[in-house]
Amino acid sequence: MTQYAVLIFETETGTEPPPEVMAAHQELPARIAERGGRIVAGLALEPSTTATVVRDGLITDGPFIESKEMLAGVFVIEARDLDHAMELAGLTPVLKGGVEVRPLAGFFTDPS
């Protein structure tokens, strides 16, 4: 199985997601497993106002780019192929935004 990053982009509202969205995220590993995939890892990010950027040796507070949607979290999934990864990524609960799927290059491997 190939690993893919599922990048979750959301419009920041300054409020916590509704309980039903959080519940849907909690159920996501089981829903993906039912379809033959697996979540390897999943992380939510703090709001973009907490971001710090390092570019060309300069440190700047705030998000990297100006956008209506900010990177809100990432899952690493295992899927048979890109079509399967897209199907699984489509299960991701998103309020106002979308997901981006990218194959992982695999520079580092876990020795365990």
mmCIF file of N, CA and C in Angstrom:
data_model
loop_
_atom_site.group_PDB
_atom_site.id
_atom_site.type_symbol
_atom_site.label_atom_id
_atom_site.label_comp_id
_atom_site.label_asym_id
_atom_site.label_seq_id
_atom_site.Cartn_x
_atom_site.Cartn_y
_atom_site.Cartn_z
ATOM 1 N N MET A 1 0.846 -1.175 0.000
ATOM 2 C CA MET A 1 0.000 0.000 0.000
ATOM 3 C C MET A 1 0.897 1.247 0.000
ATOM 4 N N THR A 2 0.457 2.254 -0.706
ATOM 5 C CA THR A 2 1.175 3.518 -0.798
ATOM 6 C C THR A 2 0.642 4.487 0.239
ATOM 7 N N GLN A 3 1.523 5.335 0.767
ATOM 8 C CA GLN A 3 1.088 6.341 1.737
ATOM 9 C C GLN A 3 0.830 7.666 1.033
ATOM 10 N N TYR A 4 -0.220 8.342 1.494
ATOM 11 C CA TYR A 4 -0.632 9.636 0.958
ATOM 12 C C TYR A 4 -0.886 10.594 2.113
ATOM 13 N N ALA A 5 -0.564 11.858 1.906
ATOM 14 C CA ALA A 5 -0.937 12.903 2.861
ATOM 15 C C ALA A 5 -2.276 13.470 2.412
ATOM 16 N N VAL A 6 -3.195 13.580 3.337
ATOM 17 C CA VAL A 6 -4.485 14.228 3.090
ATOM 18 C C VAL A 6 -4.433 15.540 3.865
ATOM 19 N N LEU A 7 -4.252 16.633 3.134
ATOM 20 C CA LEU A 7 -4.138 17.952 3.747
ATOM 21 C C LEU A 7 -5.525 18.583 3.815
ATOM 22 N N ILE A 8 -5.930 18.976 5.003
ATOM 23 C CA ILE A 8 -7.268 19.521 5.220
ATOM 24 C C ILE A 8 -7.181 21.045 5.256
ATOM 25 N N PHE A 9 -7.882 21.687 4.336
ATOM 26 C CA PHE A 9 -7.928 23.146 4.288
ATOM 27 C C PHE A 9 -9.320 23.595 4.694
ATOM 28 N N GLU A 10 -9.372 24.561 5.611
ATOM 29 C CA GLU A 10 -10.642 25.084 6.108
ATOM 30 C C GLU A 10 -10.604 26.605 6.124
ATOM 31 N N THR A 11 -11.763 27.209 6.031
ATOM 32 C CA THR A 11 -11.899 28.634 6.277
ATOM 33 C C THR A 11 -11.936 28.820 7.783
ATOM 34 N N GLU A 12 -11.018 29.612 8.301
ATOM 35 C CA GLU A 12 -10.973 29.802 9.747
ATOM 36 C C GLU A 12 -12.113 30.701 10.196
ATOM 37 N N THR A 13 -12.810 30.246 11.233
ATOM 38 C CA THR A 13 -13.945 31.013 11.739
ATOM 39 C C THR A 13 -13.684 31.580 13.127
ATOM 40 N N GLY A 14 -12.638 31.111 13.784
ATOM 41 C CA GLY A 14 -12.351 31.567 15.139
ATOM 42 C C GLY A 14 -13.146 30.837 16.196
ATOM 43 N N THR A 15 -13.949 29.854 15.784
ATOM 44 C CA THR A 15 -14.721 29.063 16.742
ATOM 45 C C THR A 15 -14.363 27.590 16.575
ATOM 46 N N GLU A 16 -14.654 26.826 17.588
ATOM 47 C CA GLU A 16 -14.428 25.377 17.537
ATOM 48 C C GLU A 16 -15.399 24.742 16.552
ATOM 49 N N PRO A 17 -14.979 23.677 15.875
ATOM 50 C CA PRO A 17 -15.918 22.967 14.989
ATOM 51 C C PRO A 17 -17.098 22.418 15.792
ATOM 52 N N PRO A 18 -18.265 22.301 15.170
ATOM 53 C CA PRO A 18 -19.424 21.734 15.862
ATOM 54 C C PRO A 18 -19.140 20.300 16.329
ATOM 55 N N PRO A 19 -19.806 19.861 17.393
ATOM 56 C CA PRO A 19 -19.578 18.513 17.920
ATOM 57 C C PRO A 19 -19.757 17.408 16.878
ATOM 58 N N GLU A 20 -20.708 17.588 15.944
ATOM 59 C CA GLU A 20 -20.927 16.535 14.943
ATOM 60 C C GLU A 20 -19.735 16.406 13.984
ATOM 61 N N VAL A 21 -19.045 17.505 13.731
ATOM 62 C CA VAL A 21 -17.851 17.450 12.876
ATOM 63 C C VAL A 21 -16.721 16.748 13.630
ATOM 64 N N MET A 22 -16.554 17.079 14.893
ATOM 65 C CA MET A 22 -15.525 16.415 15.694
ATOM 66 C C MET A 22 -15.816 14.924 15.799
ATOM 67 N N ALA A 23 -17.082 14.556 15.966
ATOM 68 C CA ALA A 23 -17.458 13.134 16.027
ATOM 69 C C ALA A 23 -17.136 12.453 14.703
ATOM 70 N N ALA A 24 -17.384 13.132 13.596
ATOM 71 C CA ALA A 24 -17.088 12.551 12.282
ATOM 72 C C ALA A 24 -15.586 12.317 12.117
ATOM 73 N N HIS A 25 -14.763 13.213 12.644
ATOM 74 C CA HIS A 25 -13.313 13.010 12.601
ATOM 75 C C HIS A 25 -12.915 11.804 13.455
ATOM 76 N N GLN A 26 -13.564 11.637 14.597
ATOM 77 C CA GLN A 26 -13.275 10.493 15.471
ATOM 78 C C GLN A 26 -13.632 9.173 14.780
ATOM 79 N N GLU A 27 -14.666 9.182 13.960
ATOM 80 C CA GLU A 27 -15.130 7.972 13.273
ATOM 81 C C GLU A 27 -14.362 7.696 11.983
ATOM 82 N N LEU A 28 -13.566 8.650 11.523
ATOM 83 C CA LEU A 28 -12.897 8.529 10.229
ATOM 84 C C LEU A 28 -11.992 7.301 10.111
ATOM 85 N N PRO A 29 -11.167 6.957 11.112
ATOM 86 C CA PRO A 29 -10.332 5.756 10.954
ATOM 87 C C PRO A 29 -11.142 4.486 10.670
ATOM 88 N N ALA A 30 -12.249 4.314 11.341
ATOM 89 C CA ALA A 30 -13.084 3.127 11.117
ATOM 90 C C ALA A 30 -13.712 3.156 9.727
ATOM 91 N N ARG A 31 -14.158 4.325 9.285
ATOM 92 C CA ARG A 31 -14.785 4.439 7.958
ATOM 93 C C ARG A 31 -13.768 4.155 6.858
ATOM 94 N N ILE A 32 -12.544 4.610 7.040
ATOM 95 C CA ILE A 32 -11.498 4.352 6.051
ATOM 96 C C ILE A 32 -11.119 2.874 6.061
ATOM 97 N N ALA A 33 -11.024 2.274 7.243
ATOM 98 C CA ALA A 33 -10.694 0.848 7.339
ATOM 99 C C ALA A 33 -11.760 -0.016 6.667
ATOM 100 N N GLU A 34 -13.024 0.373 6.792
ATOM 101 C CA GLU A 34 -14.109 -0.366 6.134
ATOM 102 C C GLU A 34 -13.933 -0.416 4.627
ATOM 103 N N ARG A 35 -13.234 0.573 4.076
ATOM 104 C CA ARG A 35 -13.032 0.658 2.619
ATOM 105 C C ARG A 35 -11.645 0.188 2.203
ATOM 106 N N GLY A 36 -10.942 -0.496 3.114
ATOM 107 C CA GLY A 36 -9.669 -1.106 2.764
ATOM 108 C C GLY A 36 -8.454 -0.227 2.905
ATOM 109 N N GLY A 37 -8.589 0.933 3.535
ATOM 110 C CA GLY A 37 -7.451 1.817 3.759
ATOM 111 C C GLY A 37 -7.091 1.855 5.230
ATOM 112 N N ARG A 38 -6.134 2.684 5.567
ATOM 113 C CA ARG A 38 -5.710 2.804 6.962
ATOM 114 C C ARG A 38 -5.153 4.198 7.198
ATOM 115 N N ILE A 39 -5.536 4.790 8.331
ATOM 116 C CA ILE A 39 -4.930 6.049 8.751
ATOM 117 C C ILE A 39 -3.690 5.701 9.559
ATOM 118 N N VAL A 40 -2.548 6.199 9.112
ATOM 119 C CA VAL A 40 -1.287 5.973 9.799
ATOM 120 C C VAL A 40 -1.101 7.007 10.906
ATOM 121 N N ALA A 41 -1.491 8.257 10.634
ATOM 122 C CA ALA A 41 -1.367 9.340 11.608
ATOM 123 C C ALA A 41 -2.367 10.421 11.257
ATOM 124 N N GLY A 42 -2.747 11.191 12.234
ATOM 125 C CA GLY A 42 -3.636 12.327 12.007
ATOM 126 C C GLY A 42 -3.352 13.417 13.020
ATOM 127 N N LEU A 43 -3.230 14.629 12.515
ATOM 128 C CA LEU A 43 -2.913 15.756 13.380
ATOM 129 C C LEU A 43 -3.751 16.961 13.005
ATOM 130 N N ALA A 44 -4.297 17.629 14.008
ATOM 131 C CA ALA A 44 -4.954 18.915 13.793
ATOM 132 C C ALA A 44 -3.938 19.998 14.106
ATOM 133 N N LEU A 45 -4.047 21.116 13.432
ATOM 134 C CA LEU A 45 -3.137 22.230 13.665
ATOM 135 C C LEU A 45 -3.838 23.328 14.443
ATOM 136 N N GLU A 46 -3.067 24.052 15.244
ATOM 137 C CA GLU A 46 -3.586 25.226 15.925
ATOM 138 C C GLU A 46 -3.914 26.273 14.862
ATOM 139 N N PRO A 47 -4.702 27.297 15.183
ATOM 140 C CA PRO A 47 -5.069 28.319 14.187
ATOM 141 C C PRO A 47 -3.843 28.973 13.556
ATOM 142 N N SER A 48 -4.032 29.519 12.352
ATOM 143 C CA SER A 48 -2.915 30.122 11.619
ATOM 144 C C SER A 48 -2.323 31.316 12.359
ATOM 145 N N THR A 49 -3.070 31.911 13.278
ATOM 146 C CA THR A 49 -2.536 33.033 14.046
ATOM 147 C C THR A 49 -1.374 32.605 14.938
ATOM 148 N N THR A 50 -1.201 31.294 15.156
ATOM 149 C CA THR A 50 -0.094 30.796 15.964
ATOM 150 C C THR A 50 1.122 30.446 15.118
ATOM 151 N N ALA A 51 1.014 30.602 13.799
ATOM 152 C CA ALA A 51 2.089 30.204 12.889
ATOM 153 C C ALA A 51 3.275 31.153 12.961
ATOM 154 N N THR A 52 4.444 30.589 12.758
ATOM 155 C CA THR A 52 5.673 31.350 12.603
ATOM 156 C C THR A 52 6.371 30.799 11.376
ATOM 157 N N VAL A 53 6.871 31.682 10.519
ATOM 158 C CA VAL A 53 7.468 31.279 9.254
ATOM 159 C C VAL A 53 8.954 31.606 9.269
ATOM 160 N N VAL A 54 9.767 30.680 8.764
ATOM 161 C CA VAL A 54 11.183 30.924 8.541
ATOM 162 C C VAL A 54 11.410 30.858 7.041
ATOM 163 N N ARG A 55 11.861 31.973 6.472
ATOM 164 C CA ARG A 55 12.114 32.031 5.030
ATOM 165 C C ARG A 55 13.391 32.833 4.825
ATOM 166 N N ASP A 56 14.330 32.221 4.134
ATOM 167 C CA ASP A 56 15.616 32.874 3.868
ATOM 168 C C ASP A 56 16.268 33.378 5.152
ATOM 169 N N GLY A 57 16.122 32.601 6.221
ATOM 170 C CA GLY A 57 16.741 32.960 7.489
ATOM 171 C C GLY A 57 15.996 33.998 8.297
ATOM 172 N N LEU A 58 14.900 34.536 7.777
ATOM 173 C CA LEU A 58 14.106 35.528 8.501
ATOM 174 C C LEU A 58 12.896 34.862 9.140
ATOM 175 N N ILE A 59 12.608 35.245 10.373
ATOM 176 C CA ILE A 59 11.475 34.682 11.110
ATOM 177 C C ILE A 59 10.351 35.701 11.125
ATOM 178 N N THR A 60 9.144 35.251 10.737
ATOM 179 C CA THR A 60 7.981 36.130 10.659
ATOM 180 C C THR A 60 6.798 35.461 11.347
ATOM 181 N N ASP A 61 6.048 36.224 12.130
ATOM 182 C CA ASP A 61 4.816 35.695 12.716
ATOM 183 C C ASP A 61 3.740 35.649 11.653
ATOM 184 N N GLY A 62 2.837 34.692 11.790
ATOM 185 C CA GLY A 62 1.691 34.623 10.900
ATOM 186 C C GLY A 62 1.828 33.543 9.844
ATOM 187 N N PRO A 63 0.746 33.320 9.122
ATOM 188 C CA PRO A 63 0.735 32.247 8.127
ATOM 189 C C PRO A 63 1.635 32.562 6.942
ATOM 190 N N PHE A 64 1.992 31.547 6.221
ATOM 191 C CA PHE A 64 2.915 31.637 5.086
ATOM 192 C C PHE A 64 2.308 32.384 3.920
ATOM 193 N N ILE A 65 1.038 32.160 3.614
ATOM 194 C CA ILE A 65 0.408 32.773 2.453
ATOM 195 C C ILE A 65 -0.897 33.441 2.854
ATOM 196 N N GLU A 66 -1.339 34.357 2.041
ATOM 197 C CA GLU A 66 -2.655 34.954 2.224
ATOM 198 C C GLU A 66 -3.672 34.058 1.521
ATOM 199 N N SER A 67 -4.667 33.626 2.252
ATOM 200 C CA SER A 67 -5.650 32.721 1.677
ATOM 201 C C SER A 67 -6.905 32.746 2.529
ATOM 202 N N LYS A 68 -8.039 32.454 1.904
ATOM 203 C CA LYS A 68 -9.278 32.320 2.676
ATOM 204 C C LYS A 68 -9.276 31.026 3.462
ATOM 205 N N GLU A 69 -8.579 30.027 2.947
ATOM 206 C CA GLU A 69 -8.516 28.726 3.605
ATOM 207 C C GLU A 69 -7.103 28.499 4.123
ATOM 208 N N MET A 70 -7.012 27.963 5.325
ATOM 209 C CA MET A 70 -5.725 27.672 5.944
ATOM 210 C C MET A 70 -5.603 26.169 6.160
ATOM 211 N N LEU A 71 -4.379 25.702 6.201
ATOM 212 C CA LEU A 71 -4.128 24.300 6.496
ATOM 213 C C LEU A 71 -4.553 24.038 7.932
ATOM 214 N N ALA A 72 -5.523 23.157 8.111
ATOM 215 C CA ALA A 72 -6.094 22.907 9.430
ATOM 216 C C ALA A 72 -5.615 21.597 10.040
ATOM 217 N N GLY A 73 -5.161 20.670 9.202
ATOM 218 C CA GLY A 73 -4.708 19.389 9.720
ATOM 219 C C GLY A 73 -4.235 18.506 8.592
ATOM 220 N N VAL A 74 -3.711 17.357 8.970
ATOM 221 C CA VAL A 74 -3.192 16.415 7.989
ATOM 222 C C VAL A 74 -3.378 14.990 8.492
ATOM 223 N N PHE A 75 -3.747 14.114 7.590
ATOM 224 C CA PHE A 75 -3.768 12.683 7.850
ATOM 225 C C PHE A 75 -2.743 12.045 6.937
ATOM 226 N N VAL A 76 -2.115 10.990 7.402
ATOM 227 C CA VAL A 76 -1.329 10.135 6.528
ATOM 228 C C VAL A 76 -2.113 8.842 6.421
ATOM 229 N N ILE A 77 -2.450 8.479 5.189
ATOM 230 C CA ILE A 77 -3.238 7.269 4.969
ATOM 231 C C ILE A 77 -2.475 6.296 4.093
ATOM 232 N N GLU A 78 -2.872 5.046 4.155
ATOM 233 C CA GLU A 78 -2.378 4.033 3.230
ATOM 234 C C GLU A 78 -3.533 3.638 2.337
ATOM 235 N N ALA A 79 -3.267 3.614 1.031
ATOM 236 C CA ALA A 79 -4.296 3.283 0.048
ATOM 237 C C ALA A 79 -3.654 2.489 -1.082
ATOM 238 N N ARG A 80 -4.485 1.758 -1.818
ATOM 239 C CA ARG A 80 -3.989 0.918 -2.918
ATOM 240 C C ARG A 80 -3.351 1.740 -4.034
ATOM 241 N N ASP A 81 -3.969 2.876 -4.354
ATOM 242 C CA ASP A 81 -3.495 3.732 -5.434
ATOM 243 C C ASP A 81 -4.127 5.108 -5.258
ATOM 244 N N LEU A 82 -3.823 6.018 -6.177
ATOM 245 C CA LEU A 82 -4.330 7.388 -6.049
ATOM 246 C C LEU A 82 -5.852 7.441 -6.084
ATOM 247 N N ASP A 83 -6.480 6.645 -6.940
ATOM 248 C CA ASP A 83 -7.946 6.635 -6.989
ATOM 249 C C ASP A 83 -8.537 6.224 -5.647
ATOM 250 N N HIS A 84 -7.947 5.202 -5.032
ATOM 251 C CA HIS A 84 -8.402 4.741 -3.723
ATOM 252 C C HIS A 84 -8.161 5.827 -2.674
ATOM 253 N N ALA A 85 -7.003 6.490 -2.741
ATOM 254 C CA ALA A 85 -6.690 7.567 -1.795
ATOM 255 C C ALA A 85 -7.699 8.707 -1.921
ATOM 256 N N MET A 86 -8.079 9.042 -3.155
ATOM 257 C CA MET A 86 -9.063 10.107 -3.361
ATOM 258 C C MET A 86 -10.427 9.713 -2.781
ATOM 259 N N GLU A 87 -10.802 8.459 -2.963
ATOM 260 C CA GLU A 87 -12.066 7.966 -2.390
ATOM 261 C C GLU A 87 -12.040 8.097 -0.871
ATOM 262 N N LEU A 88 -10.930 7.667 -0.253
ATOM 263 C CA LEU A 88 -10.816 7.728 1.200
ATOM 264 C C LEU A 88 -10.762 9.174 1.688
ATOM 265 N N ALA A 89 -10.047 10.032 0.985
ATOM 266 C CA ALA A 89 -9.944 11.435 1.369
ATOM 267 C C ALA A 89 -11.304 12.119 1.308
ATOM 268 N N GLY A 90 -12.154 11.662 0.402
ATOM 269 C CA GLY A 90 -13.487 12.224 0.275
ATOM 270 C C GLY A 90 -14.355 12.005 1.501
ATOM 271 N N LEU A 91 -13.944 11.117 2.393
ATOM 272 C CA LEU A 91 -14.679 10.863 3.630
ATOM 273 C C LEU A 91 -14.362 11.894 4.714
ATOM 274 N N THR A 92 -13.343 12.708 4.504
ATOM 275 C CA THR A 92 -12.895 13.676 5.504
ATOM 276 C C THR A 92 -13.944 14.750 5.724
ATOM 277 N N PRO A 93 -14.388 14.942 6.967
ATOM 278 C CA PRO A 93 -15.368 15.993 7.237
ATOM 279 C C PRO A 93 -14.722 17.375 7.132
ATOM 280 N N VAL A 94 -15.263 18.206 6.271
ATOM 281 C CA VAL A 94 -14.769 19.573 6.065
ATOM 282 C C VAL A 94 -15.981 20.499 6.060
ATOM 283 N N LEU A 95 -15.911 21.581 6.837
ATOM 284 C CA LEU A 95 -17.032 22.527 6.893
ATOM 285 C C LEU A 95 -17.036 23.450 5.684
ATOM 286 N N LYS A 96 -16.004 24.254 5.539
ATOM 287 C CA LYS A 96 -15.899 25.219 4.440
ATOM 288 C C LYS A 96 -14.479 25.158 3.918
ATOM 289 N N GLY A 97 -14.238 24.273 3.004
ATOM 290 C CA GLY A 97 -12.889 24.113 2.480
ATOM 291 C C GLY A 97 -12.809 22.851 1.653
ATOM 292 N N GLY A 98 -11.693 22.184 1.723
ATOM 293 C CA GLY A 98 -11.509 20.973 0.951
ATOM 294 C C GLY A 98 -10.284 20.233 1.428
ATOM 295 N N VAL A 99 -9.972 19.146 0.736
ATOM 296 C CA VAL A 99 -8.780 18.371 1.054
ATOM 297 C C VAL A 99 -7.912 18.260 -0.188
ATOM 298 N N GLU A 100 -6.634 18.134 0.044
ATOM 299 C CA GLU A 100 -5.656 17.919 -1.024
ATOM 300 C C GLU A 100 -4.967 16.598 -0.725
ATOM 301 N N VAL A 101 -4.773 15.776 -1.739
ATOM 302 C CA VAL A 101 -4.127 14.479 -1.562
ATOM 303 C C VAL A 101 -2.799 14.493 -2.304
ATOM 304 N N ARG A 102 -1.739 14.079 -1.604
ATOM 305 C CA ARG A 102 -0.413 14.006 -2.228
ATOM 306 C C ARG A 102 0.257 12.701 -1.842
ATOM 307 N N PRO A 103 0.858 12.011 -2.817
ATOM 308 C CA PRO A 103 1.653 10.832 -2.477
ATOM 309 C C PRO A 103 2.867 11.265 -1.647
ATOM 310 N N LEU A 104 3.251 10.445 -0.701
ATOM 311 C CA LEU A 104 4.429 10.744 0.110
ATOM 312 C C LEU A 104 5.668 10.175 -0.575
ATOM 313 N N ALA A 105 6.741 10.932 -0.528
ATOM 314 C CA ALA A 105 7.983 10.538 -1.194
ATOM 315 C C ALA A 105 8.763 9.493 -0.406
ATOM 316 N N GLY A 106 8.602 9.442 0.904
ATOM 317 C CA GLY A 106 9.251 8.415 1.703
ATOM 318 C C GLY A 106 10.734 8.625 1.933
ATOM 319 N N PHE A 107 11.132 9.850 2.266
ATOM 320 C CA PHE A 107 12.537 10.117 2.547
ATOM 321 C C PHE A 107 13.015 9.407 3.796
ATOM 322 N N PHE A 108 12.161 9.307 4.800
ATOM 323 C CA PHE A 108 12.522 8.701 6.063
ATOM 324 C C PHE A 108 11.633 7.495 6.310
ATOM 325 N N THR A 109 12.186 6.484 6.904
ATOM 326 C CA THR A 109 11.392 5.308 7.248
ATOM 327 C C THR A 109 11.567 5.011 8.727
ATOM 328 N N ASP A 110 10.546 4.450 9.321
ATOM 329 C CA ASP A 110 10.560 4.055 10.713
ATOM 330 C C ASP A 110 11.278 2.720 10.819
ATOM 331 N N PRO A 111 12.378 2.652 11.583
ATOM 332 C CA PRO A 111 13.143 1.400 11.645
ATOM 333 C C PRO A 111 12.454 0.290 12.428
ATOM 334 N N SER A 112 11.372 0.605 13.149
ATOM 335 C CA SER A 112 10.718 -0.434 13.959
ATOM 336 C C SER A 112 9.845 -1.347 13.154
#
